[in-house]
PDB file of C-alpha atoms in Angstrom:
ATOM      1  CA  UNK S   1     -45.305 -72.555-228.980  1.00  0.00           C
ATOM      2  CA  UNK S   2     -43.832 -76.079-229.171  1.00  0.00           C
ATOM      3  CA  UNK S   3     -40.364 -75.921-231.237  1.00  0.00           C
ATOM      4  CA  UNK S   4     -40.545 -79.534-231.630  1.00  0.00           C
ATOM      5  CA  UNK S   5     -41.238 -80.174-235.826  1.00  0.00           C
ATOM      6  CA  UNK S   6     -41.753 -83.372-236.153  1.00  0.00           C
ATOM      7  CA  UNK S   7     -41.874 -86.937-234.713  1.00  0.00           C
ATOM      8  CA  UNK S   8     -40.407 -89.500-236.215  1.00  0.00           C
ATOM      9  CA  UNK S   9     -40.676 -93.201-235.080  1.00  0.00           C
ATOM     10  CA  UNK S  10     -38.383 -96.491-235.859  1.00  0.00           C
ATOM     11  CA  UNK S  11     -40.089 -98.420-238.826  1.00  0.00           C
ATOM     12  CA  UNK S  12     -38.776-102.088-239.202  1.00  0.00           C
ATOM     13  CA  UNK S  13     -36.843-102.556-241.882  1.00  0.00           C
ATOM     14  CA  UNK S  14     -34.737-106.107-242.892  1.00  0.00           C
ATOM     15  CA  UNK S  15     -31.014-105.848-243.295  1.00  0.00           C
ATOM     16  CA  UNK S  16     -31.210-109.461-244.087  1.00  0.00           C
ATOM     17  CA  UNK S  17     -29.490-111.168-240.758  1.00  0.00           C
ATOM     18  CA  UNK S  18     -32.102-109.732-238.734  1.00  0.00           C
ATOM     19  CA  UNK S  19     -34.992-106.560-238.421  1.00  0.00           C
ATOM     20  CA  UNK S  20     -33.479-103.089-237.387  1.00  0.00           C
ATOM     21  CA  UNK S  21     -35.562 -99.876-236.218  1.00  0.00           C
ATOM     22  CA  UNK S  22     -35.018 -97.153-239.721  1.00  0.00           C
ATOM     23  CA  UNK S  23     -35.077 -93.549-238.358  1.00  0.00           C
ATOM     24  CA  UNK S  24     -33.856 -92.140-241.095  1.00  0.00           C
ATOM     25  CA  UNK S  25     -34.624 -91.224-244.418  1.00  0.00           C
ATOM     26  CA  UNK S  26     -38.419 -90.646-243.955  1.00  0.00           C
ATOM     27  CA  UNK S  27     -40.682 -89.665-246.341  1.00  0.00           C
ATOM     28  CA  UNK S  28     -41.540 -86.399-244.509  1.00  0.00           C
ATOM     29  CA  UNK S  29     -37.813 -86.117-243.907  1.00  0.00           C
ATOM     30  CA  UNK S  30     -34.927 -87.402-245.943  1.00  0.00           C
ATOM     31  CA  UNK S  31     -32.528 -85.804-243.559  1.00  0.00           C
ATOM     32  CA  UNK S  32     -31.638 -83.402-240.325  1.00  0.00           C
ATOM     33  CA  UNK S  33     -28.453 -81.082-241.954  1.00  0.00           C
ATOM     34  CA  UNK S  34     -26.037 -83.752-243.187  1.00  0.00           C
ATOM     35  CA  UNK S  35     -27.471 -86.859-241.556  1.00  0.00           C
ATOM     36  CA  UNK S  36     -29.334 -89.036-243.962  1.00  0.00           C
ATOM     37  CA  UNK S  37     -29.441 -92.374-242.755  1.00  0.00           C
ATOM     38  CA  UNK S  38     -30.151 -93.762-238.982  1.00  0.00           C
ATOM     39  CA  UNK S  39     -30.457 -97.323-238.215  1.00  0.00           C
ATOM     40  CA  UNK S  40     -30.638 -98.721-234.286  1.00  0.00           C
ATOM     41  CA  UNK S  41     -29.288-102.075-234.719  1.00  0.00           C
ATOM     42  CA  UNK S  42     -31.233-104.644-231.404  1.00  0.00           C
ATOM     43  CA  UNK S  43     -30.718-104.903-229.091  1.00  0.00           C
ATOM     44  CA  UNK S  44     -30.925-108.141-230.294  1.00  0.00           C
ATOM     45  CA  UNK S  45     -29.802-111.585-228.303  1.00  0.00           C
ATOM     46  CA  UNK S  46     -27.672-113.799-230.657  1.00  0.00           C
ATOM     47  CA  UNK S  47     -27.680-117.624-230.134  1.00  0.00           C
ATOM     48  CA  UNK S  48     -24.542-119.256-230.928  1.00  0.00           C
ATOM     49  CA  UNK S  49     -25.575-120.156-234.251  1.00  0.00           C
ATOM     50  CA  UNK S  50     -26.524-116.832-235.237  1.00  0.00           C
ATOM     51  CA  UNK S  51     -24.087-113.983-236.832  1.00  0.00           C
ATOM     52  CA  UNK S  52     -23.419-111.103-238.268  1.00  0.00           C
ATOM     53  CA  UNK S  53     -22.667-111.634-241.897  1.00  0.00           C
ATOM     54  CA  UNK S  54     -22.921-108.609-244.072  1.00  0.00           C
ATOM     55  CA  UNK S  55     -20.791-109.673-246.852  1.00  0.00           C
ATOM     56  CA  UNK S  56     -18.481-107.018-249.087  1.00  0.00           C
ATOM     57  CA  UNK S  57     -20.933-104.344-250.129  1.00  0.00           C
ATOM     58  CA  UNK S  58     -19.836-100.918-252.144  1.00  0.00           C
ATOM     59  CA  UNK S  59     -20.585 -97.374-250.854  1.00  0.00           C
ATOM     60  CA  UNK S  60     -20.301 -93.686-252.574  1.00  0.00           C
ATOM     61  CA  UNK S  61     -20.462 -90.078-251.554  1.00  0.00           C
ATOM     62  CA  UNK S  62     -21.093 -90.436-247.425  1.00  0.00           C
ATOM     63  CA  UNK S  63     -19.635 -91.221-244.388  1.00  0.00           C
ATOM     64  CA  UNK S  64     -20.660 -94.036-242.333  1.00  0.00           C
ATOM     65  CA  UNK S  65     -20.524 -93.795-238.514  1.00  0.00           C
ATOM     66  CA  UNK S  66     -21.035 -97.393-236.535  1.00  0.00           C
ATOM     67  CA  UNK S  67     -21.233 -96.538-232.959  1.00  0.00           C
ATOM     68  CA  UNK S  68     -21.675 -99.898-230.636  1.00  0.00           C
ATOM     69  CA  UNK S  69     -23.471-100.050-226.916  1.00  0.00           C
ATOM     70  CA  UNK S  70     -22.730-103.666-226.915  1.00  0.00           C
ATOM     71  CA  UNK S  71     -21.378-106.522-228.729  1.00  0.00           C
ATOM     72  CA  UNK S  72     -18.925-106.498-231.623  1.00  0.00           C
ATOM     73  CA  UNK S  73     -18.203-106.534-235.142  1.00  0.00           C
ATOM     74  CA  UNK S  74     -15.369-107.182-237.441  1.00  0.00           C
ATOM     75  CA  UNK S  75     -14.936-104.086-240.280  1.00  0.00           C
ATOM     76  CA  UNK S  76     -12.798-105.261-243.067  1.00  0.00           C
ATOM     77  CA  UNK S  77     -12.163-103.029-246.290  1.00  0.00           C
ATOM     78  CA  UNK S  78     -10.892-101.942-249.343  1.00  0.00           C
ATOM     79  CA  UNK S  79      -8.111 -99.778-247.922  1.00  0.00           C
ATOM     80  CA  UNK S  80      -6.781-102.559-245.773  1.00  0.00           C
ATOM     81  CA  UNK S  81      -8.382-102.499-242.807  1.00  0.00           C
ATOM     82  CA  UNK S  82      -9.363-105.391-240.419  1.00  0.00           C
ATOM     83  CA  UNK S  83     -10.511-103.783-236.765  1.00  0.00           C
ATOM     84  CA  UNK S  84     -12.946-104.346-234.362  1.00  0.00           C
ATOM     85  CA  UNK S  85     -15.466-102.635-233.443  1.00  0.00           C
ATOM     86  CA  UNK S  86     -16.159-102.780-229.804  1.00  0.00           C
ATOM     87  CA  UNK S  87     -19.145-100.443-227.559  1.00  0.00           C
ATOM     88  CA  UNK S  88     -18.084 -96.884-226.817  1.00  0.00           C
ATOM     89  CA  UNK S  89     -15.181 -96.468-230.031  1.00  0.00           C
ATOM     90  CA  UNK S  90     -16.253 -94.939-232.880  1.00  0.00           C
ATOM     91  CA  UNK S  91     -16.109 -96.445-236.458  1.00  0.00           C
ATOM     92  CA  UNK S  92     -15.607 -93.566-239.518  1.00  0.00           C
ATOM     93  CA  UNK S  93     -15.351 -94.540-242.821  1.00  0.00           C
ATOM     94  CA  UNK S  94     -15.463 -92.378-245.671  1.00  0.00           C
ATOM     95  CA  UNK S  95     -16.197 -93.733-248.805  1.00  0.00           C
ATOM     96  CA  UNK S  96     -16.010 -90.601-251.490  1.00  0.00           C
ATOM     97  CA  UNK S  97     -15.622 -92.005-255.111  1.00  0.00           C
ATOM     98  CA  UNK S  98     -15.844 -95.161-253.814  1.00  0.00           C
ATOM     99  CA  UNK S  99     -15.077 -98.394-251.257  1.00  0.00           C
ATOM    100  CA  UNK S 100     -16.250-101.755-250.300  1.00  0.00           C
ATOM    101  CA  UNK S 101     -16.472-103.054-246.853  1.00  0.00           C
ATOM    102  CA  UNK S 102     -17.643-106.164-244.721  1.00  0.00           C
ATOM    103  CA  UNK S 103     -19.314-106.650-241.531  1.00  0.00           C
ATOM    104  CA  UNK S 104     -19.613-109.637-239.783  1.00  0.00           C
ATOM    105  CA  UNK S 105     -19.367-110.860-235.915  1.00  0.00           C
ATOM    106  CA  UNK S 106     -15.261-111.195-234.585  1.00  0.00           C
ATOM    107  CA  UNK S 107     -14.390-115.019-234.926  1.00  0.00           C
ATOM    108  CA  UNK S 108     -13.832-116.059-230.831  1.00  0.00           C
ATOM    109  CA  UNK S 109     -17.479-114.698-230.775  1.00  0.00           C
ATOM    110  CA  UNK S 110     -19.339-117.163-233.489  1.00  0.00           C
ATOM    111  CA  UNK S 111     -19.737-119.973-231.660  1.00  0.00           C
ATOM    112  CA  UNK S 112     -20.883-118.395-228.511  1.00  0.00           C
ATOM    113  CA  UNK S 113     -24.040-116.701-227.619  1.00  0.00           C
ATOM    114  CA  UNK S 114     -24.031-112.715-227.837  1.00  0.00           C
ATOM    115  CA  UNK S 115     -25.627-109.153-227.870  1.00  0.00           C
ATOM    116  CA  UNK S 116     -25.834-106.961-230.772  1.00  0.00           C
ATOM    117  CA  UNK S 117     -26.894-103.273-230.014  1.00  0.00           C
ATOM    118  CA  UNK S 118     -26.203 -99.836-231.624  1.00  0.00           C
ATOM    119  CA  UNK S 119     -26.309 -97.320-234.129  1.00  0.00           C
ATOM    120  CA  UNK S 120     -25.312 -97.279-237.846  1.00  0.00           C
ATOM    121  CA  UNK S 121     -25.615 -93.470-239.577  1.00  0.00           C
ATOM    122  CA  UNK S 122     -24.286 -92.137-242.593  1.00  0.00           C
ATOM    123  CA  UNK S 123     -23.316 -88.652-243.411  1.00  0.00           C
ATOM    124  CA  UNK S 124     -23.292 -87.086-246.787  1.00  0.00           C
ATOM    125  CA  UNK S 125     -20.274 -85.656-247.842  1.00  0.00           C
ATOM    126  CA  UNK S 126     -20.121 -81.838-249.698  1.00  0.00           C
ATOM    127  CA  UNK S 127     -20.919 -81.735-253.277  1.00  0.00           C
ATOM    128  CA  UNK S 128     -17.433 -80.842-253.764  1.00  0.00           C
ATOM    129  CA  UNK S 129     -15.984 -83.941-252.074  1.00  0.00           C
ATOM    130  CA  UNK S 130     -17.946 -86.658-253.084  1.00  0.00           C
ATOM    131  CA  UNK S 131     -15.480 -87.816-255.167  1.00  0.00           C
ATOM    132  CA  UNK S 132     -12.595 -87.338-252.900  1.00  0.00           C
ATOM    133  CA  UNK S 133      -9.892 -90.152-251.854  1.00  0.00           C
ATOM    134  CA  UNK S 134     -11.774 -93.000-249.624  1.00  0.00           C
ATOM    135  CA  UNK S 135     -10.436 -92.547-246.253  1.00  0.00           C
ATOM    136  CA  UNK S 136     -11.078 -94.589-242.443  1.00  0.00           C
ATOM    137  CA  UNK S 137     -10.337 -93.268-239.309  1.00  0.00           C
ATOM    138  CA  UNK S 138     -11.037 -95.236-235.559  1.00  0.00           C
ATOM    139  CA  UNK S 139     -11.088 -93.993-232.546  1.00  0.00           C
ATOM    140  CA  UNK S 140     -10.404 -95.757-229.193  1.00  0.00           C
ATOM    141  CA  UNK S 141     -13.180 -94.828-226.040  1.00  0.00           C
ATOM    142  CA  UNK S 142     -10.757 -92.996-224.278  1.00  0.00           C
ATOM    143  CA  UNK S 143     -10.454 -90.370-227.092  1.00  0.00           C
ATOM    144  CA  UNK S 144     -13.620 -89.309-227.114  1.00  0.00           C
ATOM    145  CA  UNK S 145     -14.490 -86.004-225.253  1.00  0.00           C
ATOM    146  CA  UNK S 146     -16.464 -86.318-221.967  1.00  0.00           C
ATOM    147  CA  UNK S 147     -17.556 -83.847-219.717  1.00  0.00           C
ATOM    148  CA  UNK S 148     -20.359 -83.362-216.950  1.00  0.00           C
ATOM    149  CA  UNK S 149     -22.283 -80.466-216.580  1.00  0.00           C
ATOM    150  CA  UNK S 150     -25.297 -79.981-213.877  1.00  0.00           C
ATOM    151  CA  UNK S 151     -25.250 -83.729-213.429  1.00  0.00           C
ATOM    152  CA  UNK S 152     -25.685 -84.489-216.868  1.00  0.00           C
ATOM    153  CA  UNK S 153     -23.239 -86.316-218.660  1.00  0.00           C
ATOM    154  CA  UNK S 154     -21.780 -85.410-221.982  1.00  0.00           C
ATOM    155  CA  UNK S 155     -20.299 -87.277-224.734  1.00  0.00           C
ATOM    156  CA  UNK S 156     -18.700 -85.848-228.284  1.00  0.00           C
ATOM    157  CA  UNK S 157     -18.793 -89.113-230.733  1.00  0.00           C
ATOM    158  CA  UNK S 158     -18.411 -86.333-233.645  1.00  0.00           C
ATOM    159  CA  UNK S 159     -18.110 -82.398-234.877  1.00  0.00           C
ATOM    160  CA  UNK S 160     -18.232 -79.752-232.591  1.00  0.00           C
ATOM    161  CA  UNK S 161     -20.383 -78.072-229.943  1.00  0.00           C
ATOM    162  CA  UNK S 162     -20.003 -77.098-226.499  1.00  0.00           C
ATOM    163  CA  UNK S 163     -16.494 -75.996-227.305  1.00  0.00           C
ATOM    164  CA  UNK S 164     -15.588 -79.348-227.629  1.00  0.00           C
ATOM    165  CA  UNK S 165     -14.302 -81.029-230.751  1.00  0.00           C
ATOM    166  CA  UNK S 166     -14.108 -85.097-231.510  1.00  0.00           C
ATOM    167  CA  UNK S 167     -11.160 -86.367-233.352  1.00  0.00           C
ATOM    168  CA  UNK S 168     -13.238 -87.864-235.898  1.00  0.00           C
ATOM    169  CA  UNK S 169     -12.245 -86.372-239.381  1.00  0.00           C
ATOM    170  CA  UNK S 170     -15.945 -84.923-240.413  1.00  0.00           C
ATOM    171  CA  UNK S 171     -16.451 -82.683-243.713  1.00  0.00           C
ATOM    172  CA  UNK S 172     -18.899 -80.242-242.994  1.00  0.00           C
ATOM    173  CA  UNK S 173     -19.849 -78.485-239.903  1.00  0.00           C
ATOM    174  CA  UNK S 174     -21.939 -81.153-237.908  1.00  0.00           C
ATOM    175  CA  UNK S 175     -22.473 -82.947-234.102  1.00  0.00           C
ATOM    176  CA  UNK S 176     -23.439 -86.095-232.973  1.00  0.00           C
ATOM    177  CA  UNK S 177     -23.581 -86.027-229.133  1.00  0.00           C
ATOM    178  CA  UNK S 178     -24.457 -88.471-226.354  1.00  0.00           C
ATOM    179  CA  UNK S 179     -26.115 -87.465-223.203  1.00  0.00           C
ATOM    180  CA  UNK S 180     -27.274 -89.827-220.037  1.00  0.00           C
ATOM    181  CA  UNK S 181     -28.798 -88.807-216.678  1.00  0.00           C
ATOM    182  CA  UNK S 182     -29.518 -91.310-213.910  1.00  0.00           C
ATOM    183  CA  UNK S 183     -31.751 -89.066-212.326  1.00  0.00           C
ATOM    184  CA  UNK S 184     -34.485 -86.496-213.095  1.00  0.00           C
ATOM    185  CA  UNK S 185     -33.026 -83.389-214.332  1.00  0.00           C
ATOM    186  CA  UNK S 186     -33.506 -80.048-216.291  1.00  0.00           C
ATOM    187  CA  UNK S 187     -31.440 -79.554-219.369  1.00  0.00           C
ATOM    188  CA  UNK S 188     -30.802 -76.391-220.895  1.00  0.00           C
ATOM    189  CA  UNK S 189     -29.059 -76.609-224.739  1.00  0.00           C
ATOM    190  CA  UNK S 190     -28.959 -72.972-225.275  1.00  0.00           C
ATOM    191  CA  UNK S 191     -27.635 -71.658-228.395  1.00  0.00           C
ATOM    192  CA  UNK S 192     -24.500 -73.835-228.558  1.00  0.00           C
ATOM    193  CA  UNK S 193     -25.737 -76.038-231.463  1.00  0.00           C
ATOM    194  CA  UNK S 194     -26.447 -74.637-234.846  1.00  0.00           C
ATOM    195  CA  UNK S 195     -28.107 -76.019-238.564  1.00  0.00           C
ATOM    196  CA  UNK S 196     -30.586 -78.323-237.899  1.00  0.00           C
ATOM    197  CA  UNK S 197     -30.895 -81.029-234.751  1.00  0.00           C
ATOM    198  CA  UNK S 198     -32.713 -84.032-233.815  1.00  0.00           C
ATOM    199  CA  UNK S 199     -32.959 -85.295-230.740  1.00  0.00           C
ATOM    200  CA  UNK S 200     -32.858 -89.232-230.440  1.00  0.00           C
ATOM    201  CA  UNK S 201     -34.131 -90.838-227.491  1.00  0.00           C
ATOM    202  CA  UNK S 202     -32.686 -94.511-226.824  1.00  0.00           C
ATOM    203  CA  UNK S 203     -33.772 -94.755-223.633  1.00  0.00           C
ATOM    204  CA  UNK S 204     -35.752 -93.658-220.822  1.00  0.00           C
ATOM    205  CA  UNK S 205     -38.132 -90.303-221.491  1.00  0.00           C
ATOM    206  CA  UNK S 206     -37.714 -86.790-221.938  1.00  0.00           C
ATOM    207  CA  UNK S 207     -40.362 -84.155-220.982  1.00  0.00           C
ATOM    208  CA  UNK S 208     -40.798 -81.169-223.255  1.00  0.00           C
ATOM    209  CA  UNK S 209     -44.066 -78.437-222.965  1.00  0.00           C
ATOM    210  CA  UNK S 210     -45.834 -81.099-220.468  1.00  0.00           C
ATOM    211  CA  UNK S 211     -45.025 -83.644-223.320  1.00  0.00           C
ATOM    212  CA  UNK S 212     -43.693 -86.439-222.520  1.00  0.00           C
ATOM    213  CA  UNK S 213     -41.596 -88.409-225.047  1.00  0.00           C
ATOM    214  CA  UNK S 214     -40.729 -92.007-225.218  1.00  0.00           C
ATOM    215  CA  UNK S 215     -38.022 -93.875-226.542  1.00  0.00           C
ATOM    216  CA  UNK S 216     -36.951 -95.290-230.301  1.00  0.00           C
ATOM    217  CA  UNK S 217     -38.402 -92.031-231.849  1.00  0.00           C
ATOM    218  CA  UNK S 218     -36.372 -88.478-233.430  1.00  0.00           C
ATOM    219  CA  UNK S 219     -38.023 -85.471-232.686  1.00  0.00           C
ATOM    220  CA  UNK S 220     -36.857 -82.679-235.069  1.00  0.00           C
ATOM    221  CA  UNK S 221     -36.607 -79.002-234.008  1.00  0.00           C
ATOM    222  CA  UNK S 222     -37.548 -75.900-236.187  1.00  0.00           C
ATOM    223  CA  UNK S 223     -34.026 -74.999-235.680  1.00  0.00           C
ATOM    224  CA  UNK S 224     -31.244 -75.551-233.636  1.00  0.00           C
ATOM    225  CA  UNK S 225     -32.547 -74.108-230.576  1.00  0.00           C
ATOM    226  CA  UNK S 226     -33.787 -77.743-229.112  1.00  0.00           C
ATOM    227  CA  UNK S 227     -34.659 -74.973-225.528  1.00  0.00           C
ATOM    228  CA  UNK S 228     -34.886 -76.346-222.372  1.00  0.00           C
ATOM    229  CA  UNK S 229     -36.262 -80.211-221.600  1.00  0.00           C
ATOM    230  CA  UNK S 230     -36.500 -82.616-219.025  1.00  0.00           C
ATOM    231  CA  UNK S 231     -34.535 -85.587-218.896  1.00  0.00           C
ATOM    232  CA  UNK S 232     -35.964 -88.582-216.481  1.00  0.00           C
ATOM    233  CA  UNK S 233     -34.420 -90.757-214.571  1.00  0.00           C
ATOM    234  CA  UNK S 234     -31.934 -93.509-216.635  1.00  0.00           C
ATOM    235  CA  UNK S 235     -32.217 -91.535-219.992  1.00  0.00           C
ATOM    236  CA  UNK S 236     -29.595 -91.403-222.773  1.00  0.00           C
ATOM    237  CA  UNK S 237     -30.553 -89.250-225.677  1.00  0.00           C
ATOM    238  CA  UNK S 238     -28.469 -88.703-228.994  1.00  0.00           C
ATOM    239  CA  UNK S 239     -28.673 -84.722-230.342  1.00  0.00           C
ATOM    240  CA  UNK S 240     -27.197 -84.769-233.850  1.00  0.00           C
ATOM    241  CA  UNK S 241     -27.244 -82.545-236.842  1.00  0.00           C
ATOM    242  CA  UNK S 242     -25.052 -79.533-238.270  1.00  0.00           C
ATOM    243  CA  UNK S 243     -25.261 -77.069-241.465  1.00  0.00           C
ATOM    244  CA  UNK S 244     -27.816 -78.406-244.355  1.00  0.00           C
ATOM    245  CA  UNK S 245     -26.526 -78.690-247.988  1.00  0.00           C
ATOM    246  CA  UNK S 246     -28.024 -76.714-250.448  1.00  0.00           C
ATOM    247  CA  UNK S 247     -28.296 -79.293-252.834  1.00  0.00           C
ATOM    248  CA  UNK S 248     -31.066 -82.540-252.203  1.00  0.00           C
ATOM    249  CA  UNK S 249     -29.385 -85.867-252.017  1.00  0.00           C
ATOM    250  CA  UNK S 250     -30.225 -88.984-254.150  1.00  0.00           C
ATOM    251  CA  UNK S 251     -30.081 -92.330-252.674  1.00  0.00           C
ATOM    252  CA  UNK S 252     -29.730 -95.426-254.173  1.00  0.00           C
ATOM    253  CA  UNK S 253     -29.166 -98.545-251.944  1.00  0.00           C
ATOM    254  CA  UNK S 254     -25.455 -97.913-250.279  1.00  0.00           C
ATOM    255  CA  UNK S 255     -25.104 -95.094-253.483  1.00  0.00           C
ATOM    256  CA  UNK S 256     -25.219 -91.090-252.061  1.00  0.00           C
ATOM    257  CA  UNK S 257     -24.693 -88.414-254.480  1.00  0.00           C
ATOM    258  CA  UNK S 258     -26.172 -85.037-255.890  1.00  0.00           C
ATOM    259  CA  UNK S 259     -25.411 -86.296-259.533  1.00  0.00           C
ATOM    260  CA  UNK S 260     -27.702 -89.236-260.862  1.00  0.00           C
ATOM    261  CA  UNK S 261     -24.667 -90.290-263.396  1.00  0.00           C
ATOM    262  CA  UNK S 262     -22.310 -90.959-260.517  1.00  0.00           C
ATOM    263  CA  UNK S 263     -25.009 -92.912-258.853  1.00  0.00           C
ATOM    264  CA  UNK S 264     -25.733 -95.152-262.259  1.00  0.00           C
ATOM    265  CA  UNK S 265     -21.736 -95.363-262.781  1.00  0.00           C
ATOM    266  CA  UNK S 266     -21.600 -97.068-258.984  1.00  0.00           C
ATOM    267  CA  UNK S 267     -24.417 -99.022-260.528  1.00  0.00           C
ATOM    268  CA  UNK S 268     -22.535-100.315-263.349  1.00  0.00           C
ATOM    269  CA  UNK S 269     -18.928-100.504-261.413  1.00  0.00           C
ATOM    270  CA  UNK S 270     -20.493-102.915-258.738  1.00  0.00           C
ATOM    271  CA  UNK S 271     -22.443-105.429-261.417  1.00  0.00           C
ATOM    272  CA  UNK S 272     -19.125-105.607-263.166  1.00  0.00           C
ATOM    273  CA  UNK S 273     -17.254-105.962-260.083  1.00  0.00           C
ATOM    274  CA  UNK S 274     -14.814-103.211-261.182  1.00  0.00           C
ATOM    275  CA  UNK S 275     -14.898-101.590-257.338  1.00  0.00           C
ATOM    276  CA  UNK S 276     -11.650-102.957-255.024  1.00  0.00           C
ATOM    277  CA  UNK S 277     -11.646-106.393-253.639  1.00  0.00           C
ATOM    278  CA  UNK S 278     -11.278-106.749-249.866  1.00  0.00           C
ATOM    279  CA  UNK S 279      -8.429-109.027-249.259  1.00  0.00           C
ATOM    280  CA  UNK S 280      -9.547-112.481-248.124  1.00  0.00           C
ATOM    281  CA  UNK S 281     -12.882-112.026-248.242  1.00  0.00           C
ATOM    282  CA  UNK S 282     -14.865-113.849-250.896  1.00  0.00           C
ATOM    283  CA  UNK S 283     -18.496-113.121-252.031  1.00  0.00           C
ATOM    284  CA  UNK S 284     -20.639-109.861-252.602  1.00  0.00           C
ATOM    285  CA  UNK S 285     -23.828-108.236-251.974  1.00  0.00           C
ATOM    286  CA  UNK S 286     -25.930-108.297-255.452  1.00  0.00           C
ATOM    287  CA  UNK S 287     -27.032-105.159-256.096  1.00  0.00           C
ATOM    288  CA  UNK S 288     -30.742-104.800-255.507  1.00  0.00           C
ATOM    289  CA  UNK S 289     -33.215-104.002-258.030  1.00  0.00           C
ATOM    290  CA  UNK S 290     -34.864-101.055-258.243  1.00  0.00           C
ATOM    291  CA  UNK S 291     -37.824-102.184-256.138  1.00  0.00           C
ATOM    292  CA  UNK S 292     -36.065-103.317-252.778  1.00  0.00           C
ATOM    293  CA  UNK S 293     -33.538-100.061-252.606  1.00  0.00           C
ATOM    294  CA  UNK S 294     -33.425 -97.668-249.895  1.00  0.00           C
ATOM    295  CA  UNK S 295     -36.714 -96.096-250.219  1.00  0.00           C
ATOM    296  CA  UNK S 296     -38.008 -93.422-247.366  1.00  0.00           C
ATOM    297  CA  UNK S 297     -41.164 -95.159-245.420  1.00  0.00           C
TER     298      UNK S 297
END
């Protein structure tokens, strides 16, 4: 009996600058343990007189995760920071009660054509921190755990598994792994993982039951026990997911939170501007009405 769950496939959805591929929330799945949102950003070609320009733009109660296979982008935010973001490092920022941020393509790149291609995720955060101090944290390529095993190769962007742990400062027990083969080759997961997983192929196909799978889609386990699966030749696959919460999570636009009043408060906060300004930026993000927020598709 198949342990695959369900099949999820990108949906195009408009971040206004240009269309991304929306994994998750889905209707039939809001998230996999504390994931709850999954974008693949391109790949997209850039002409020269095309940008990134997501101007300052408030988030609550998650984690966001920007992980980059090519291109760049400039984070700027509340708490002072003003890095870029380059393929392979690994973007965490934390929002908790609250913290505004920009995103927009590095300045020696604007007037040059360029690629764009990655992933943006958020994590929730535990009931009991969603209100905690906003916090960032970046780390560099090279501080990122790698390993090979059986000619597969391994990467930890975040959490734990495999006895490995990433440096990035998570909240709840969770993993967000990379894995690439260049050639055709059994992989066995075991019981190393734990909560719920998804499996996200970028590239290439996996072969599961005499199934094959293609790229741009999650397939969500049962359980954590994603068994044994073939991985074809030039694959990379993303396994991610960790402990569920107890409680459901509510979602409005950039807004995550178990209580409804913290999530109308944010509301409020950002149409007064009452939230931090980000120093030397200029402009915001209206906040959408109630029609054209994050809704599962």
């Amino acid at each position: 009996m198949s342990n695959i769950n369900m099949i999820i496939e990108e949906r195009p959805a408009d971040i206004g600058n240009f269309l991304v591929g929306r994994l998750l929330p889905f209707r039939g799945k809001r998230k996999v343990g504390p994931f709850i949102f999954i974008d693949h950003m391109g790949p997209a070609n850039l002409k020269e007189f095309q940008n990134i320009d997501i101007g300052p733009h408030p988030h609550i109660g998650l984690s966001t995760l920007t992980y980059l296979f090519e291109g760049a982008i400039m984070h700027k935010d509340t708490l002072g920071n003003n890095i870029e973001i380059k393929p392979g490092q690994v973007n965490w920022m934390t929002a908790g009660k609250g913290i505004v941020h920009s995103e927009r393509t590095p300045e020696y790149l604007r007037h040059s054509d360029k690629k764009l291609h990655g992933l943006q995720i958020w994590v929730a955060l535990p009931r009991e921190l969603e209100e905690m101090e906003p916090d960032f944290f970046h780390a560099e390529t090279d501080q990122i755990p790698e390993w090979q095993q059986d000619g597969v190769n391994y990467k930890l962007i975040a959490g734990s598994a495999f006895d490995q742990n990433s440096p990035v400062p998570v909240y709840s027990n969770l993993y967000f792994l990379e894995i690439k083969s260049t050639v055709e080759q059994r992989v066995n997961i075991g019981s190393d993982l734990f909560g719920e997983a998804g499996l996200y192929i970028l590239e290439g196909s996996i072969e599961s039951e005499g199934i094959t799978y293609e790229p741009k889609r999650i397939l969500v386990s049962k359980d954590s026990q994603l068994c044994e699966f073939v991985m074809h030749a030039n694959t990379t696959i993303y396994i991610f997911g960790g402990d569920p919460f107890p409680e459901e999570r509510l979602i409005y636009w950039n807004f995550v939170s178990t209580n409804r009043d913290l999530i109308e408060a944010a509301k409020l906060n950002w149409q007064q501007q009452n939230f931090p300004v980000i120093e030397g930026e200029t402009g915001f993000i209206p906040l959408p009405d109630s029609g054209s927020a994050l809704k599962p598709k």
